[in-house]
Short mmCIF file of N, CA and C in Angstrom, two decimals:
data_model
loop_
_atom_site.label_atom_id
_atom_site.label_comp_id
_atom_site.label_asym_id
_atom_site.label_seq_id
_atom_site.Cartn_x
_atom_site.Cartn_y
_atom_site.Cartn_z
N SER A 82 23.32 78.96 -7.08
CA SER A 82 22.83 78.61 -8.41
C SER A 82 22.02 79.76 -9.00
N PRO A 83 22.11 79.96 -10.30
CA PRO A 83 21.32 81.03 -10.92
C PRO A 83 19.84 80.66 -11.03
N TYR A 84 19.51 79.40 -10.68
CA TYR A 84 18.14 78.92 -10.81
C TYR A 84 17.58 78.46 -9.48
N VAL A 85 16.28 78.65 -9.32
CA VAL A 85 15.54 78.14 -8.17
C VAL A 85 14.44 77.26 -8.71
N TYR A 86 14.25 76.09 -8.10
CA TYR A 86 13.23 75.14 -8.57
C TYR A 86 12.09 75.11 -7.57
N THR A 87 10.87 75.28 -8.06
CA THR A 87 9.70 75.32 -7.19
C THR A 87 8.57 74.51 -7.81
N ALA A 88 7.58 74.22 -6.98
CA ALA A 88 6.35 73.60 -7.49
C ALA A 88 5.52 74.67 -8.19
N CYS A 89 4.61 74.22 -9.00
CA CYS A 89 3.69 75.10 -9.72
C CYS A 89 2.54 75.50 -8.80
N SER A 90 2.06 76.72 -8.95
CA SER A 90 0.83 77.12 -8.27
C SER A 90 -0.12 77.70 -9.30
N SER A 91 -1.37 77.83 -8.94
CA SER A 91 -2.36 78.36 -9.89
C SER A 91 -2.00 79.78 -10.34
N ASP A 92 -1.29 80.52 -9.49
CA ASP A 92 -0.86 81.88 -9.86
C ASP A 92 0.15 81.89 -11.01
N ASP A 93 0.79 80.74 -11.27
CA ASP A 93 1.83 80.65 -12.29
C ASP A 93 1.30 80.29 -13.68
N ILE A 94 0.04 79.85 -13.75
CA ILE A 94 -0.48 79.27 -15.00
C ILE A 94 -0.44 80.23 -16.18
N ALA A 95 -0.75 81.48 -15.99
CA ALA A 95 -0.74 82.43 -17.11
C ALA A 95 0.65 82.55 -17.72
N ASP A 96 1.68 82.65 -16.87
CA ASP A 96 3.06 82.75 -17.36
C ASP A 96 3.48 81.45 -18.05
N ILE A 97 3.10 80.33 -17.47
CA ILE A 97 3.44 79.03 -18.05
C ILE A 97 2.78 78.87 -19.42
N TYR A 98 1.53 79.25 -19.50
CA TYR A 98 0.79 79.13 -20.76
C TYR A 98 1.43 80.01 -21.85
N ALA A 99 1.88 81.20 -21.48
CA ALA A 99 2.55 82.07 -22.45
C ALA A 99 3.84 81.43 -22.97
N ILE A 100 4.61 80.79 -22.08
CA ILE A 100 5.84 80.11 -22.49
C ILE A 100 5.50 78.90 -23.36
N GLU A 101 4.47 78.17 -22.99
CA GLU A 101 4.03 76.99 -23.77
C GLU A 101 3.67 77.41 -25.20
N ARG A 102 2.87 78.47 -25.32
CA ARG A 102 2.43 78.93 -26.65
C ARG A 102 3.59 79.44 -27.49
N ALA A 103 4.59 80.02 -26.84
CA ALA A 103 5.76 80.53 -27.55
C ALA A 103 6.73 79.42 -27.94
N SER A 104 6.51 78.21 -27.38
CA SER A 104 7.49 77.13 -27.54
C SER A 104 7.05 75.99 -28.43
N TYR A 105 5.77 75.88 -28.70
CA TYR A 105 5.25 74.76 -29.50
C TYR A 105 4.37 75.29 -30.62
N PRO A 106 4.33 74.56 -31.74
CA PRO A 106 3.34 74.89 -32.77
C PRO A 106 1.93 74.79 -32.18
N ALA A 107 1.00 75.51 -32.76
CA ALA A 107 -0.37 75.55 -32.22
C ALA A 107 -0.98 74.16 -32.08
N ASP A 108 -0.66 73.23 -33.00
CA ASP A 108 -1.27 71.90 -32.94
C ASP A 108 -0.57 70.97 -31.94
N GLU A 109 0.45 71.48 -31.25
CA GLU A 109 1.16 70.67 -30.24
C GLU A 109 1.11 71.27 -28.85
N ALA A 110 0.90 72.56 -28.73
CA ALA A 110 0.93 73.24 -27.43
C ALA A 110 -0.21 72.73 -26.54
N ALA A 111 0.10 72.60 -25.25
CA ALA A 111 -0.94 72.22 -24.29
C ALA A 111 -1.92 73.37 -24.15
N SER A 112 -3.18 73.03 -23.92
CA SER A 112 -4.21 74.05 -23.71
C SER A 112 -4.08 74.62 -22.30
N LEU A 113 -4.68 75.76 -22.10
CA LEU A 113 -4.73 76.36 -20.77
C LEU A 113 -5.40 75.39 -19.79
N GLU A 114 -6.44 74.71 -20.25
CA GLU A 114 -7.15 73.75 -19.41
C GLU A 114 -6.24 72.58 -19.01
N SER A 115 -5.47 72.06 -19.95
CA SER A 115 -4.55 70.95 -19.66
C SER A 115 -3.50 71.37 -18.63
N LEU A 116 -2.91 72.53 -18.83
CA LEU A 116 -1.89 73.01 -17.89
C LEU A 116 -2.48 73.24 -16.51
N THR A 117 -3.68 73.80 -16.47
CA THR A 117 -4.36 74.03 -15.19
C THR A 117 -4.63 72.71 -14.48
N MET A 118 -5.10 71.70 -15.23
CA MET A 118 -5.35 70.37 -14.66
C MET A 118 -4.06 69.77 -14.12
N ARG A 119 -2.99 69.84 -14.90
CA ARG A 119 -1.72 69.25 -14.47
C ARG A 119 -1.20 69.92 -13.20
N CYS A 120 -1.34 71.23 -13.12
CA CYS A 120 -0.90 71.96 -11.93
C CYS A 120 -1.74 71.58 -10.71
N ALA A 121 -3.04 71.43 -10.90
CA ALA A 121 -3.94 71.13 -9.79
C ALA A 121 -3.88 69.66 -9.37
N GLU A 122 -3.92 68.75 -10.34
CA GLU A 122 -4.06 67.32 -10.04
C GLU A 122 -2.74 66.57 -9.95
N ALA A 123 -1.72 67.05 -10.64
CA ALA A 123 -0.42 66.37 -10.67
C ALA A 123 0.68 67.34 -10.24
N ASN A 124 0.37 68.14 -9.23
CA ASN A 124 1.25 69.23 -8.82
C ASN A 124 2.65 68.77 -8.45
N GLU A 125 2.76 67.62 -7.80
CA GLU A 125 4.09 67.19 -7.35
C GLU A 125 4.99 66.81 -8.52
N PHE A 126 4.40 66.69 -9.72
CA PHE A 126 5.17 66.34 -10.91
C PHE A 126 5.35 67.54 -11.85
N PHE A 127 5.04 68.74 -11.37
CA PHE A 127 5.10 69.96 -12.17
C PHE A 127 6.15 70.87 -11.53
N MET A 128 7.35 70.89 -12.10
CA MET A 128 8.47 71.64 -11.53
C MET A 128 8.79 72.87 -12.37
N LEU A 129 8.88 74.02 -11.70
CA LEU A 129 9.25 75.25 -12.36
C LEU A 129 10.72 75.57 -12.11
N CYS A 130 11.33 76.19 -13.10
CA CYS A 130 12.68 76.73 -12.95
C CYS A 130 12.54 78.24 -13.02
N ARG A 131 13.03 78.92 -12.00
CA ARG A 131 12.93 80.37 -11.93
C ARG A 131 14.33 80.98 -11.92
N CYS A 132 14.42 82.18 -12.44
CA CYS A 132 15.65 82.96 -12.34
C CYS A 132 15.79 83.37 -10.87
N SER A 133 16.92 83.06 -10.26
CA SER A 133 17.05 83.34 -8.82
C SER A 133 17.05 84.84 -8.50
N SER A 134 17.45 85.68 -9.45
CA SER A 134 17.51 87.12 -9.15
C SER A 134 16.17 87.82 -9.37
N THR A 135 15.33 87.31 -10.30
CA THR A 135 14.06 87.99 -10.59
C THR A 135 12.83 87.19 -10.19
N ASN A 136 13.01 85.90 -9.92
CA ASN A 136 11.93 84.96 -9.62
C ASN A 136 11.02 84.68 -10.82
N ALA A 137 11.39 85.17 -12.01
CA ALA A 137 10.61 84.91 -13.22
C ALA A 137 10.72 83.44 -13.60
N ILE A 138 9.62 82.87 -14.10
CA ILE A 138 9.65 81.49 -14.59
C ILE A 138 10.41 81.47 -15.91
N ILE A 139 11.46 80.65 -15.97
CA ILE A 139 12.26 80.57 -17.20
C ILE A 139 12.17 79.19 -17.85
N GLY A 140 11.51 78.25 -17.18
CA GLY A 140 11.32 76.93 -17.75
C GLY A 140 10.49 76.07 -16.83
N TYR A 141 10.09 74.91 -17.33
CA TYR A 141 9.32 73.99 -16.50
C TYR A 141 9.31 72.60 -17.12
N VAL A 142 9.00 71.64 -16.26
CA VAL A 142 8.73 70.27 -16.69
C VAL A 142 7.41 69.89 -16.05
N CYS A 143 6.48 69.37 -16.86
CA CYS A 143 5.23 68.89 -16.27
C CYS A 143 4.93 67.48 -16.77
N SER A 144 4.39 66.68 -15.86
CA SER A 144 4.12 65.27 -16.12
C SER A 144 2.87 64.84 -15.39
N THR A 145 2.31 63.73 -15.81
CA THR A 145 1.19 63.11 -15.13
C THR A 145 1.45 61.60 -15.03
N LEU A 146 0.73 60.95 -14.13
CA LEU A 146 0.86 59.50 -13.96
C LEU A 146 -0.20 58.77 -14.77
N THR A 147 0.16 57.58 -15.21
CA THR A 147 -0.79 56.66 -15.84
C THR A 147 -0.52 55.25 -15.32
N ALA A 148 -1.55 54.44 -15.34
CA ALA A 148 -1.38 53.03 -14.98
C ALA A 148 -0.96 52.21 -16.20
N ARG A 149 -0.98 52.83 -17.37
CA ARG A 149 -0.61 52.12 -18.60
C ARG A 149 0.91 52.03 -18.72
N GLU A 150 1.37 51.01 -19.44
CA GLU A 150 2.80 50.84 -19.66
C GLU A 150 3.31 51.70 -20.80
N THR A 151 2.44 52.00 -21.75
CA THR A 151 2.86 52.75 -22.93
C THR A 151 2.09 54.06 -23.02
N LEU A 152 2.62 54.97 -23.79
CA LEU A 152 1.97 56.25 -23.98
C LEU A 152 0.98 56.16 -25.13
N ASP A 153 -0.20 56.68 -24.89
CA ASP A 153 -1.21 56.80 -25.95
C ASP A 153 -1.99 58.08 -25.67
N HIS A 154 -2.95 58.37 -26.51
CA HIS A 154 -3.68 59.63 -26.35
C HIS A 154 -4.31 59.73 -24.96
N ASP A 155 -4.91 58.65 -24.48
CA ASP A 155 -5.58 58.68 -23.18
C ASP A 155 -4.59 58.91 -22.05
N SER A 156 -3.48 58.17 -22.06
CA SER A 156 -2.50 58.32 -20.98
C SER A 156 -1.84 59.70 -20.99
N MET A 157 -1.87 60.36 -22.13
CA MET A 157 -1.25 61.68 -22.23
C MET A 157 -2.21 62.82 -21.89
N THR A 158 -3.48 62.52 -21.69
CA THR A 158 -4.45 63.59 -21.46
C THR A 158 -5.12 63.52 -20.09
N THR A 159 -4.81 62.51 -19.29
CA THR A 159 -5.42 62.38 -17.97
C THR A 159 -4.32 62.18 -16.92
N HIS A 160 -4.71 62.22 -15.66
CA HIS A 160 -3.79 61.93 -14.56
C HIS A 160 -4.43 60.85 -13.70
N ASP A 161 -3.76 59.71 -13.60
CA ASP A 161 -4.23 58.60 -12.77
C ASP A 161 -3.26 58.48 -11.60
N ALA A 162 -3.65 59.04 -10.46
CA ALA A 162 -2.75 59.11 -9.30
C ALA A 162 -2.28 57.75 -8.82
N SER A 163 -2.98 56.67 -9.21
CA SER A 163 -2.58 55.33 -8.79
C SER A 163 -1.54 54.71 -9.74
N GLY A 164 -1.25 55.39 -10.84
CA GLY A 164 -0.32 54.85 -11.83
C GLY A 164 1.12 54.93 -11.38
N SER A 165 1.99 54.17 -12.05
CA SER A 165 3.42 54.20 -11.73
C SER A 165 4.28 54.54 -12.95
N THR A 166 3.63 54.89 -14.06
CA THR A 166 4.34 55.38 -15.24
C THR A 166 4.14 56.89 -15.29
N LEU A 167 5.25 57.63 -15.29
CA LEU A 167 5.18 59.09 -15.33
C LEU A 167 5.32 59.54 -16.79
N CYS A 168 4.28 60.18 -17.31
CA CYS A 168 4.27 60.70 -18.68
C CYS A 168 4.79 62.13 -18.65
N VAL A 169 5.94 62.36 -19.22
CA VAL A 169 6.51 63.71 -19.28
C VAL A 169 5.91 64.41 -20.49
N HIS A 170 5.18 65.49 -20.24
CA HIS A 170 4.50 66.21 -21.32
C HIS A 170 5.35 67.33 -21.91
N SER A 171 5.96 68.10 -21.04
CA SER A 171 6.69 69.29 -21.50
C SER A 171 7.98 69.45 -20.73
N VAL A 172 9.03 69.72 -21.47
CA VAL A 172 10.30 70.20 -20.93
C VAL A 172 10.56 71.46 -21.73
N VAL A 173 10.32 72.61 -21.11
CA VAL A 173 10.27 73.87 -21.86
C VAL A 173 11.15 74.93 -21.21
N VAL A 174 11.86 75.66 -22.07
CA VAL A 174 12.64 76.81 -21.63
C VAL A 174 12.10 78.03 -22.38
N ALA A 175 11.89 79.12 -21.65
CA ALA A 175 11.41 80.36 -22.27
C ALA A 175 12.36 80.79 -23.39
N PRO A 176 11.82 81.28 -24.50
CA PRO A 176 12.66 81.62 -25.66
C PRO A 176 13.88 82.48 -25.34
N SER A 177 13.73 83.47 -24.48
CA SER A 177 14.86 84.37 -24.20
C SER A 177 15.96 83.71 -23.35
N TRP A 178 15.68 82.52 -22.81
CA TRP A 178 16.65 81.82 -21.96
C TRP A 178 17.28 80.61 -22.66
N ARG A 179 16.94 80.37 -23.90
CA ARG A 179 17.47 79.20 -24.61
C ARG A 179 18.95 79.35 -24.94
N SER A 180 19.59 78.21 -25.15
CA SER A 180 21.02 78.14 -25.50
C SER A 180 21.92 78.69 -24.39
N ARG A 181 21.48 78.52 -23.16
CA ARG A 181 22.27 78.96 -22.00
C ARG A 181 22.47 77.82 -20.99
N GLY A 182 22.06 76.59 -21.37
CA GLY A 182 22.21 75.46 -20.47
C GLY A 182 21.05 75.25 -19.52
N VAL A 183 20.00 76.06 -19.65
CA VAL A 183 18.85 75.93 -18.74
C VAL A 183 18.16 74.58 -18.93
N GLY A 184 17.96 74.16 -20.18
CA GLY A 184 17.28 72.89 -20.45
C GLY A 184 18.01 71.70 -19.86
N LYS A 185 19.32 71.69 -19.99
CA LYS A 185 20.14 70.60 -19.43
C LYS A 185 19.98 70.56 -17.92
N ALA A 186 20.10 71.74 -17.29
CA ALA A 186 19.97 71.82 -15.83
C ALA A 186 18.57 71.41 -15.38
N LEU A 187 17.56 71.89 -16.10
CA LEU A 187 16.16 71.61 -15.77
C LEU A 187 15.85 70.12 -15.86
N LEU A 188 16.23 69.49 -16.96
CA LEU A 188 15.95 68.06 -17.16
C LEU A 188 16.70 67.21 -16.15
N GLY A 189 17.98 67.52 -15.95
CA GLY A 189 18.78 66.75 -14.98
C GLY A 189 18.22 66.86 -13.58
N ARG A 190 17.87 68.07 -13.17
CA ARG A 190 17.31 68.29 -11.83
C ARG A 190 16.00 67.54 -11.66
N TYR A 191 15.14 67.63 -12.68
CA TYR A 191 13.83 66.98 -12.60
C TYR A 191 13.97 65.47 -12.45
N CYS A 192 14.75 64.85 -13.30
CA CYS A 192 14.89 63.39 -13.28
C CYS A 192 15.64 62.89 -12.05
N ASP A 193 16.81 63.47 -11.80
CA ASP A 193 17.70 62.94 -10.77
C ASP A 193 17.33 63.33 -9.36
N GLU A 194 16.75 64.52 -9.19
CA GLU A 194 16.46 64.99 -7.84
C GLU A 194 14.96 65.09 -7.55
N TRP A 195 14.20 65.78 -8.42
CA TRP A 195 12.79 66.01 -8.16
C TRP A 195 12.01 64.70 -8.11
N ILE A 196 12.26 63.81 -9.08
CA ILE A 196 11.52 62.54 -9.14
C ILE A 196 12.28 61.41 -8.44
N PHE A 197 13.41 61.00 -9.02
CA PHE A 197 14.11 59.82 -8.49
C PHE A 197 14.96 60.12 -7.27
N GLY A 198 15.19 61.40 -6.95
CA GLY A 198 15.93 61.76 -5.75
C GLY A 198 15.04 61.95 -4.54
N ASP A 199 13.74 61.91 -4.74
CA ASP A 199 12.75 62.05 -3.67
C ASP A 199 12.27 60.65 -3.30
N ALA A 200 12.56 60.21 -2.09
CA ALA A 200 12.25 58.83 -1.70
C ALA A 200 10.78 58.49 -1.88
N ARG A 201 9.90 59.44 -1.57
CA ARG A 201 8.46 59.19 -1.68
C ARG A 201 8.04 59.02 -3.14
N LEU A 202 8.54 59.90 -4.02
CA LEU A 202 8.16 59.79 -5.43
C LEU A 202 8.83 58.60 -6.10
N ARG A 203 10.06 58.30 -5.69
CA ARG A 203 10.76 57.16 -6.28
C ARG A 203 10.00 55.85 -6.03
N GLN A 204 9.30 55.75 -4.92
CA GLN A 204 8.50 54.56 -4.63
C GLN A 204 7.29 54.47 -5.55
N ARG A 205 6.79 55.63 -5.98
CA ARG A 205 5.58 55.65 -6.82
C ARG A 205 5.86 55.56 -8.30
N VAL A 206 6.98 56.12 -8.75
CA VAL A 206 7.30 56.18 -10.18
C VAL A 206 8.27 55.07 -10.53
N ARG A 207 7.80 54.10 -11.31
CA ARG A 207 8.65 52.99 -11.74
C ARG A 207 9.39 53.32 -13.03
N VAL A 208 8.73 54.10 -13.89
CA VAL A 208 9.35 54.45 -15.17
C VAL A 208 8.82 55.81 -15.62
N MET A 209 9.71 56.59 -16.23
CA MET A 209 9.32 57.85 -16.86
C MET A 209 9.29 57.59 -18.36
N ARG A 210 8.26 58.12 -19.03
CA ARG A 210 8.16 57.97 -20.48
C ARG A 210 7.89 59.33 -21.10
N LEU A 211 8.39 59.52 -22.31
CA LEU A 211 8.11 60.75 -23.02
C LEU A 211 8.11 60.51 -24.52
N LEU A 212 7.52 61.46 -25.22
CA LEU A 212 7.55 61.49 -26.68
C LEU A 212 8.41 62.68 -27.07
N CYS A 213 9.27 62.49 -28.07
CA CYS A 213 10.04 63.64 -28.55
C CYS A 213 10.26 63.51 -30.04
N LYS A 214 10.66 64.60 -30.63
CA LYS A 214 11.00 64.60 -32.05
C LYS A 214 12.45 64.15 -32.20
N ASP A 215 12.78 63.74 -33.41
CA ASP A 215 14.09 63.19 -33.73
C ASP A 215 15.24 64.08 -33.24
N ASN A 216 15.08 65.40 -33.40
CA ASN A 216 16.18 66.31 -33.06
C ASN A 216 16.46 66.41 -31.57
N LEU A 217 15.58 65.85 -30.71
CA LEU A 217 15.78 65.94 -29.26
C LEU A 217 16.15 64.60 -28.62
N ILE A 218 16.25 63.54 -29.41
CA ILE A 218 16.59 62.23 -28.84
C ILE A 218 17.91 62.28 -28.08
N ALA A 219 18.95 62.83 -28.69
CA ALA A 219 20.27 62.88 -28.04
C ALA A 219 20.23 63.72 -26.76
N PHE A 220 19.46 64.81 -26.76
CA PHE A 220 19.32 65.64 -25.57
C PHE A 220 18.77 64.82 -24.40
N TYR A 221 17.69 64.07 -24.64
CA TYR A 221 17.09 63.28 -23.55
C TYR A 221 17.98 62.13 -23.12
N GLN A 222 18.71 61.54 -24.06
CA GLN A 222 19.64 60.47 -23.70
C GLN A 222 20.77 61.01 -22.83
N THR A 223 21.35 62.12 -23.26
CA THR A 223 22.54 62.68 -22.60
C THR A 223 22.23 63.32 -21.25
N TYR A 224 21.19 64.13 -21.20
CA TYR A 224 20.95 64.93 -19.99
C TYR A 224 19.86 64.36 -19.08
N GLY A 225 19.06 63.42 -19.58
CA GLY A 225 18.01 62.85 -18.75
C GLY A 225 18.16 61.35 -18.50
N GLY A 226 19.12 60.72 -19.17
CA GLY A 226 19.33 59.29 -18.98
C GLY A 226 18.25 58.43 -19.62
N PHE A 227 17.56 58.96 -20.62
CA PHE A 227 16.48 58.22 -21.28
C PHE A 227 17.03 57.29 -22.36
N THR A 228 16.28 56.23 -22.63
CA THR A 228 16.60 55.25 -23.66
C THR A 228 15.56 55.34 -24.76
N LEU A 229 16.00 55.29 -26.00
CA LEU A 229 15.10 55.34 -27.15
C LEU A 229 14.43 53.99 -27.35
N ASP A 230 13.09 54.01 -27.47
CA ASP A 230 12.34 52.79 -27.75
C ASP A 230 12.01 52.65 -29.23
N GLY A 231 11.92 53.76 -29.93
CA GLY A 231 11.59 53.73 -31.35
C GLY A 231 10.49 54.70 -31.70
N GLU A 232 10.01 54.60 -32.93
CA GLU A 232 8.97 55.49 -33.41
C GLU A 232 7.68 55.26 -32.62
N SER A 233 7.00 56.34 -32.28
CA SER A 233 5.77 56.24 -31.50
C SER A 233 4.56 56.04 -32.40
N SER A 234 3.56 55.37 -31.85
CA SER A 234 2.28 55.23 -32.57
C SER A 234 1.39 56.44 -32.33
N VAL A 235 1.78 57.31 -31.38
CA VAL A 235 0.98 58.49 -31.07
C VAL A 235 1.12 59.53 -32.18
N VAL A 236 0.00 60.05 -32.61
CA VAL A 236 -0.02 61.14 -33.59
C VAL A 236 -0.40 62.41 -32.85
N HIS A 237 0.47 63.41 -32.92
CA HIS A 237 0.24 64.68 -32.23
C HIS A 237 0.87 65.76 -33.08
N GLY A 238 0.06 66.50 -33.79
CA GLY A 238 0.61 67.46 -34.73
C GLY A 238 1.05 66.76 -36.01
N ALA A 239 1.90 67.42 -36.78
CA ALA A 239 2.25 66.93 -38.11
C ALA A 239 3.49 66.03 -38.15
N GLU A 240 4.35 66.13 -37.15
CA GLU A 240 5.63 65.43 -37.22
C GLU A 240 5.62 64.06 -36.55
N THR A 241 6.63 63.25 -36.88
CA THR A 241 6.81 61.93 -36.28
C THR A 241 7.40 62.10 -34.88
N TRP A 242 6.90 61.30 -33.95
CA TRP A 242 7.37 61.32 -32.57
C TRP A 242 8.06 60.01 -32.24
N PHE A 243 8.92 60.05 -31.25
CA PHE A 243 9.66 58.87 -30.81
C PHE A 243 9.41 58.64 -29.33
N ASP A 244 9.26 57.36 -28.96
CA ASP A 244 9.07 56.97 -27.55
C ASP A 244 10.43 56.81 -26.88
N MET A 245 10.53 57.32 -25.66
CA MET A 245 11.73 57.14 -24.85
C MET A 245 11.30 56.82 -23.43
N HIS A 246 12.19 56.16 -22.67
CA HIS A 246 11.87 55.86 -21.28
C HIS A 246 13.12 55.92 -20.41
N ARG A 247 12.88 56.08 -19.11
CA ARG A 247 13.92 55.96 -18.11
C ARG A 247 13.32 55.24 -16.92
N ARG A 248 13.92 54.14 -16.55
CA ARG A 248 13.44 53.36 -15.40
C ARG A 248 14.00 53.93 -14.11
N ALA A 249 13.26 53.68 -13.02
CA ALA A 249 13.76 54.08 -11.71
C ALA A 249 15.04 53.29 -11.44
N ASP A 250 15.96 53.93 -10.78
CA ASP A 250 17.20 53.23 -10.44
C ASP A 250 16.85 52.09 -9.49
N PRO A 251 17.47 50.94 -9.67
CA PRO A 251 17.11 49.78 -8.83
C PRO A 251 17.41 50.02 -7.35
#
């Protein structure tokens, strides 16, 4: 495979933060502090995609757990290790790697293998939830197996967001 998937380490945060800032408007990008917290406290839910020939980070997915059933500002900014709802915060591909199938591979690997393909994590995660913009609904449905719930009540930046979920396979 042209990609290698690894866990996040503190040494990776600067590169991840640079990709985050290049990928989201300023009012939507995660802060350095948020990314550092997610890497430290929710490490098993923070998957990196690296180029197998250079080991450079070319994408990542990061998530945290919540005990809440729905996504709100609080559930999106903290990590509750006892929770069973996985809040997906970022599915990001570095700008120079876009339109090459990396996002499809990254999302599929994360959902099917990293989370639900790992017996230990599958026992802990009952449902994955995420917020996305209208233009990404089909991407998450097609490549991640997510179902659209409708318009989200969460306000984050200027645009409208939509709630989506994927339940653990029975």
